[in-house]
């Protein structure tokens, strides 16, 4: 068995392929679990990173050596061409005009590296930009502009509602319904999923930073922003033809890259009076008056399997920020780093143990 921090390209699932009907029924609980990509960290003596990671593990069968969420993914590399306009908002070196190397990862939610792509209503993109003076900018983004929950406690509640019964290996739909009934803030996320079918590929999805961040310009002026990366390739909704292949997202991305690099534009949306900056369940209202800056172009030109690709050993913690960008008071952001550390420690320990047994 091969082990990796992110996992290898999975074998074809042995289970039968899902129908569109099953896909629709299962999508919302799966997508709710997806949002852990950017959510958890050290919380309190009672609610801590270890409990959150344990709860994530309880939503699937064990897959040693893989990420506890987004276990199925692909490494990508490329660069970010900054056009210099982002310097209007931030003194961060990434917004100085120039080119910066990028390592990234495209993935779907869940802890099963053999998951059928049809099960996923969310696509995710994580990036690490290498910047001058040894700085980095790490971004973790989903194809939804909101999270279903506002707090780490609510996230734990959701994961526990989605857990498998240890005796039967099955989930209890009544527990998930009870969670949804008691968390009305999840309705915005559910509405978005219902009204916006997932994209047909990784390459034609818009990816959102979701949480607000602060930018600090050269004069020390602070503003709240939310960013998104918007593809040059037109959006197309997934259809029945796509779903016949359980790994269509991987293979379609590889096919697209053989034709040439893929591009997205990085947009910075600036908060207006009345916008919430500490609640990831609330989307900012679209307005022609909102300042919106195109800061440059993300270019992806190569993909690698995650077992040996450049993203293998990376934890894409979006609180790793260059000078000129700072976290907001969003409680999900504040809770992240310790859980990343717990997850990383577990999968590296499992890999080390597997190597020791092999020798």
Coordinates of C-alpha atoms in Angstrom, one line a residue:
X1 CA 0.0 0.0 0.0
X2 CA 1.3 3.5 -0.9
X3 CA 1.0 6.3 1.6
X4 CA 1.2 10.0 1.2
X5 CA 0.3 13.2 3.0
X6 CA -2.3 13.8 0.4
X7 CA -2.8 10.3 -1.1
X8 CA -2.1 8.8 -4.5
X9 CA -4.4 8.8 -7.5
X10 CA -7.1 6.4 -6.2
X11 CA -8.1 3.2 -7.9
X12 CA -11.5 3.1 -9.5
X13 CA -14.2 2.8 -6.8
X14 CA -15.6 -0.7 -6.5
X15 CA -19.1 0.5 -5.7
X16 CA -21.6 1.0 -8.5
X17 CA -21.7 4.5 -10.0
X18 CA -24.3 6.9 -8.6
X19 CA -27.4 7.9 -10.5
X20 CA -28.3 11.6 -10.8
X21 CA -31.1 11.0 -8.3
X22 CA -28.7 9.7 -5.6
X23 CA -26.3 12.4 -6.4
X24 CA -28.9 15.1 -5.7
X25 CA -30.1 13.5 -2.5
X26 CA -26.6 13.0 -1.1
X27 CA -25.1 16.3 -2.3
X28 CA -26.0 18.6 0.6
X29 CA -24.7 16.5 3.5
X30 CA -21.5 15.8 1.6
X31 CA -21.0 19.5 0.8
X32 CA -21.7 20.4 4.4
X33 CA -18.8 18.2 5.4
X34 CA -16.6 19.7 2.6
X35 CA -16.2 23.1 4.3
X36 CA -13.7 21.8 6.8
X37 CA -11.1 22.6 4.2
X38 CA -10.6 26.0 5.8
X39 CA -12.3 25.9 9.2
X40 CA -10.8 24.4 12.3
X41 CA -8.0 24.9 14.8
X42 CA -7.3 25.2 18.5
X43 CA -10.6 26.1 20.1
X44 CA -10.8 25.5 23.9
X45 CA -10.0 22.8 26.5
X46 CA -13.4 21.2 25.7
X47 CA -13.6 21.9 22.0
X48 CA -10.2 21.5 20.5
X49 CA -8.5 20.5 17.3
X50 CA -8.1 16.9 18.2
X51 CA -11.9 16.5 18.8
X52 CA -12.6 18.2 15.4
X53 CA -10.2 15.9 13.6
X54 CA -11.6 12.9 15.4
X55 CA -15.1 13.9 14.3
X56 CA -13.9 14.2 10.7
X57 CA -12.4 10.7 10.9
X58 CA -15.8 9.4 12.1
X59 CA -17.5 10.5 8.9
X60 CA -15.7 7.8 6.8
X61 CA -13.8 4.6 7.0
X62 CA -10.1 4.8 7.9
X63 CA -7.7 5.8 5.1
X64 CA -4.2 6.0 6.8
X65 CA -1.8 8.4 5.3
X66 CA -4.4 10.6 3.6
X67 CA -5.8 14.0 4.5
X68 CA -8.8 13.8 6.9
X69 CA -10.8 15.8 4.4
X70 CA -10.3 16.4 0.7
X71 CA -8.4 13.1 0.5
X72 CA -9.0 12.9 -3.2
X73 CA -7.2 15.6 -5.2
X74 CA -4.5 16.5 -7.7
X75 CA -1.4 18.7 -7.4
X76 CA -1.0 21.6 -9.8
X77 CA 1.8 24.1 -10.4
X78 CA 2.1 27.4 -12.2
X79 CA 2.4 31.1 -11.4
X80 CA 0.6 34.3 -10.5
X81 CA 1.1 37.2 -12.7
X82 CA 0.4 40.3 -10.6
X83 CA -0.6 43.4 -12.5
X84 CA 0.2 45.8 -9.7
X85 CA -3.4 46.9 -9.1
X86 CA -3.7 45.1 -5.8
X87 CA -1.2 47.6 -4.3
X88 CA -4.1 50.0 -4.2
X89 CA -5.4 47.9 -1.3
X90 CA -2.3 46.2 0.2
X91 CA 1.4 46.6 0.6
X92 CA 1.8 42.8 0.4
X93 CA 4.7 41.9 -1.9
X94 CA 2.4 39.7 -4.0
X95 CA 0.7 42.8 -5.3
X96 CA 3.9 44.3 -6.7
X97 CA 3.9 43.8 -10.4
X98 CA 5.7 40.6 -11.2
X99 CA 5.5 36.8 -11.4
X100 CA 5.3 34.5 -8.4
X101 CA 5.6 30.7 -8.3
X102 CA 2.5 28.8 -7.3
X103 CA 2.0 25.3 -6.0
X104 CA -1.7 24.2 -5.6
X105 CA -4.1 21.5 -5.1
X106 CA -7.6 20.8 -6.6
X107 CA -9.8 18.5 -4.7
X108 CA -13.3 17.3 -3.7
X109 CA -14.6 17.0 -0.1
X110 CA -14.5 13.9 2.0
X111 CA -12.0 11.6 3.6
X112 CA -12.2 8.8 1.1
X113 CA -9.5 9.0 -1.6
X114 CA -11.5 6.6 -3.8
X115 CA -14.7 8.8 -3.7
X116 CA -16.8 9.0 -6.9
X117 CA -16.5 12.6 -8.2
X118 CA -20.3 12.5 -8.8
X119 CA -20.7 12.7 -5.0
X120 CA -19.2 16.2 -4.8
X121 CA -21.2 19.4 -5.1
X122 CA -18.1 21.4 -4.1
X123 CA -14.8 21.9 -5.8
X124 CA -11.8 23.3 -3.9
X125 CA -8.6 25.1 -4.8
X126 CA -5.7 25.6 -2.4
X127 CA -2.6 27.6 -3.3
X128 CA 0.8 28.5 -1.9
X129 CA 2.4 31.5 -3.5
X130 CA 6.2 31.9 -3.0
X131 CA 7.0 35.6 -2.4
X132 CA 10.1 37.7 -1.9
X133 CA 11.9 37.8 1.5
X134 CA 10.9 34.2 2.3
X135 CA 7.2 35.1 2.6
X136 CA 4.3 33.0 1.5
X137 CA 0.6 33.4 0.9
X138 CA -1.6 30.4 1.3
X139 CA -5.1 30.4 0.1
X140 CA -7.8 27.8 0.7
X141 CA -11.0 28.3 -1.4
X142 CA -14.2 26.5 -2.2
X143 CA -16.6 26.8 -5.1
X144 CA -19.3 28.2 -2.8
X145 CA -19.1 31.8 -1.5
X146 CA -20.4 30.9 2.0
X147 CA -19.9 28.2 4.7
X148 CA -22.9 26.4 6.2
X149 CA -21.8 27.2 9.8
X150 CA -20.5 30.2 11.6
X151 CA -18.6 28.7 14.6
X152 CA -16.3 25.8 15.3
X153 CA -18.9 24.4 17.7
X154 CA -21.5 24.3 14.9
X155 CA -18.9 22.6 12.7
X156 CA -18.4 19.9 15.3
X157 CA -22.2 19.5 15.6
X158 CA -22.4 19.0 11.8
X159 CA -19.6 16.5 11.7
X160 CA -21.2 14.5 14.6
X161 CA -24.5 14.5 12.8
X162 CA -22.7 13.1 9.7
X163 CA -20.8 10.4 11.6
X164 CA -21.1 6.7 10.7
X165 CA -22.5 4.3 13.3
X166 CA -19.4 2.3 14.4
X167 CA -21.6 -0.9 14.5
X168 CA -23.3 -0.6 11.1
X169 CA -21.0 1.8 9.2
X170 CA -24.1 3.8 8.2
X171 CA -25.1 7.4 8.7
X172 CA -28.4 8.4 10.4
X173 CA -30.3 10.8 8.1
X174 CA -32.4 11.9 11.1
X175 CA -29.3 13.3 12.8
X176 CA -28.4 15.4 9.8
X177 CA -31.9 16.7 9.5
X178 CA -32.0 17.6 13.2
X179 CA -28.7 19.5 12.7
X180 CA -30.1 21.4 9.7
X181 CA -33.3 22.2 11.6
X182 CA -31.3 23.6 14.5
X183 CA -28.9 25.6 12.4
X184 CA -30.9 28.0 10.2
X185 CA -27.6 29.8 9.1
X186 CA -27.0 26.7 6.9
X187 CA -29.9 27.7 4.7
X188 CA -27.9 30.1 2.6
X189 CA -25.3 27.5 1.8
X190 CA -28.1 25.0 0.9
X191 CA -29.8 27.6 -1.3
X192 CA -26.6 28.2 -3.2
X193 CA -25.9 24.5 -3.8
X194 CA -29.5 24.0 -5.0
X195 CA -29.4 27.1 -7.3
X196 CA -25.9 26.6 -8.6
X197 CA -25.1 23.1 -9.9
X198 CA -21.5 22.2 -9.6
X199 CA -19.2 22.9 -12.5
X200 CA -18.4 20.3 -15.0
X201 CA -14.7 20.5 -14.2
X202 CA -12.1 22.0 -11.9
X203 CA -11.1 24.4 -14.7
X204 CA -14.4 26.3 -15.1
X205 CA -15.3 26.8 -11.5
X206 CA -15.0 30.1 -9.5
X207 CA -13.3 29.7 -6.2
X208 CA -14.1 31.9 -3.2
X209 CA -11.9 32.7 -0.1
X210 CA -15.3 32.9 1.8
X211 CA -13.9 34.5 5.0
X212 CA -13.1 38.2 5.1
X213 CA -9.5 39.3 5.5
X214 CA -7.9 42.7 6.2
X215 CA -5.6 44.4 3.7
X216 CA -3.1 47.1 4.9
X217 CA -1.9 49.5 2.3
X218 CA 1.4 51.5 2.2
X219 CA -0.1 54.2 4.3
X220 CA -1.4 51.8 7.0
X221 CA -5.0 52.1 5.9
X222 CA -7.0 48.9 6.6
X223 CA -9.9 47.6 4.6
X224 CA -11.8 44.3 4.7
X225 CA -11.9 42.2 1.6
X226 CA -13.1 38.9 0.3
X227 CA -11.3 37.4 -2.7
X228 CA -12.3 35.0 -5.5
X229 CA -10.6 33.6 -8.5
X230 CA -12.7 33.6 -11.7
X231 CA -11.9 31.3 -14.6
X232 CA -11.3 32.4 -18.2
X233 CA -13.0 29.2 -19.2
X234 CA -16.8 29.5 -19.3
X235 CA -18.8 27.8 -16.6
X236 CA -20.7 24.7 -17.6
X237 CA -22.9 22.7 -15.2
X238 CA -22.1 19.0 -14.6
X239 CA -24.3 16.7 -16.6
X240 CA -25.1 13.0 -16.8
X241 CA -22.4 12.4 -19.3
X242 CA -19.7 13.7 -16.9
X243 CA -20.9 11.5 -14.1
X244 CA -20.3 8.2 -16.0
X245 CA -16.7 8.5 -15.1
X246 CA -16.0 8.3 -11.3
X247 CA -12.7 10.3 -11.9
X248 CA -14.0 12.8 -14.5
X249 CA -12.6 15.8 -12.7
X250 CA -9.0 14.5 -12.7
X251 CA -9.1 13.3 -16.3
X252 CA -10.8 16.3 -17.7
X253 CA -8.3 18.6 -16.0
X254 CA -5.4 16.6 -17.5
X255 CA -7.0 16.8 -20.9
X256 CA -7.5 20.5 -20.7
X257 CA -3.9 21.1 -19.6
X258 CA -2.6 19.1 -22.7
X259 CA -4.2 21.9 -24.8
X260 CA -2.5 24.7 -22.8
X261 CA -2.4 26.6 -19.5
X262 CA -5.5 27.4 -17.5
X263 CA -6.2 30.9 -16.2
X264 CA -8.2 32.6 -13.5
X265 CA -8.4 36.2 -12.5
X266 CA -7.9 37.1 -8.8
X267 CA -10.5 39.6 -7.7
X268 CA -10.5 41.5 -4.4
X269 CA -14.0 42.7 -3.3
X270 CA -13.9 45.5 -0.8
X271 CA -16.3 45.6 2.1
X272 CA -19.0 48.3 2.1
X273 CA -20.8 49.8 5.2
X274 CA -23.0 47.2 6.7
X275 CA -21.1 44.2 5.4
X276 CA -20.4 41.5 7.9
X277 CA -16.7 40.7 8.3
X278 CA -16.8 37.9 10.9
X279 CA -19.5 35.6 9.6
X280 CA -18.7 33.1 6.8
X281 CA -22.4 32.1 6.5
X282 CA -23.3 35.5 5.1
X283 CA -22.5 36.5 1.5
X284 CA -21.9 40.2 0.7
X285 CA -24.6 41.7 -1.5
X286 CA -23.6 42.2 -5.1
X287 CA -23.5 45.9 -5.9
X288 CA -22.1 48.0 -8.8
X289 CA -20.9 50.4 -6.2
X290 CA -18.6 47.9 -4.5
X291 CA -14.9 48.4 -5.2
X292 CA -13.6 45.4 -7.0
X293 CA -10.0 45.1 -8.2
X294 CA -8.6 42.6 -10.6
X295 CA -5.2 42.0 -9.0
X296 CA -3.7 39.6 -11.6
X297 CA -3.9 36.2 -13.3
X298 CA -3.4 32.8 -11.8
X299 CA -1.9 30.5 -14.4
X300 CA -1.9 26.7 -13.9
X301 CA 0.2 24.8 -16.5
X302 CA 1.0 21.4 -15.0
X303 CA -0.6 18.7 -12.9
X304 CA 0.9 15.9 -10.9
X305 CA -0.5 13.0 -8.9
X306 CA -0.7 13.9 -5.3
X307 CA 1.5 11.0 -4.1
X308 CA 4.6 12.6 -5.6
X309 CA 3.5 16.1 -6.6
X310 CA 4.7 19.4 -5.2
X311 CA 1.6 19.8 -3.0
X312 CA 2.2 16.5 -1.2
X313 CA 3.6 17.9 2.1
X314 CA 1.7 21.2 2.2
X315 CA -1.0 22.2 4.7
X316 CA -2.9 25.0 3.0
X317 CA -3.6 27.1 6.0
X318 CA -5.0 30.4 4.9
X319 CA -3.9 32.2 8.0
X320 CA -0.3 32.0 6.5
X321 CA -0.2 35.5 5.1
X322 CA 2.3 38.0 3.9
X323 CA 2.8 41.4 5.5
X324 CA 0.0 43.6 4.3
X325 CA -2.8 40.9 4.7
X326 CA -4.2 39.9 8.1
X327 CA -7.1 37.6 9.3
X328 CA -10.4 39.0 10.2
X329 CA -12.2 38.2 13.5
X330 CA -14.1 35.3 11.8
X331 CA -14.0 32.5 14.5
X332 CA -13.4 29.9 11.9
X333 CA -10.2 31.5 10.8
X334 CA -9.0 31.8 14.3
X335 CA -9.6 28.1 15.0
X336 CA -7.6 26.6 12.1
X337 CA -3.9 26.2 12.7
X338 CA -3.9 23.5 15.4
X339 CA -6.2 21.2 13.6
X340 CA -4.0 21.4 10.5
X341 CA -1.1 20.4 12.7
X342 CA -3.1 17.5 14.2
X343 CA -4.1 16.2 10.8
X344 CA -0.6 16.6 9.4
X345 CA 0.9 14.8 12.4
X346 CA -1.4 11.9 12.1
X347 CA -0.9 11.3 8.4
X348 CA 2.9 11.6 8.6
X349 CA 3.0 9.3 11.6
X350 CA 0.9 6.7 9.6
X351 CA 3.3 7.0 6.7
X352 CA 6.3 6.6 8.9
X353 CA 4.7 3.5 10.5
X354 CA 4.0 2.0 7.1
X355 CA 7.6 2.5 6.0
X356 CA 8.9 0.9 9.2
X357 CA 6.7 -2.1 8.6
X358 CA 7.9 -2.4 5.0
X359 CA 11.5 -2.6 6.3

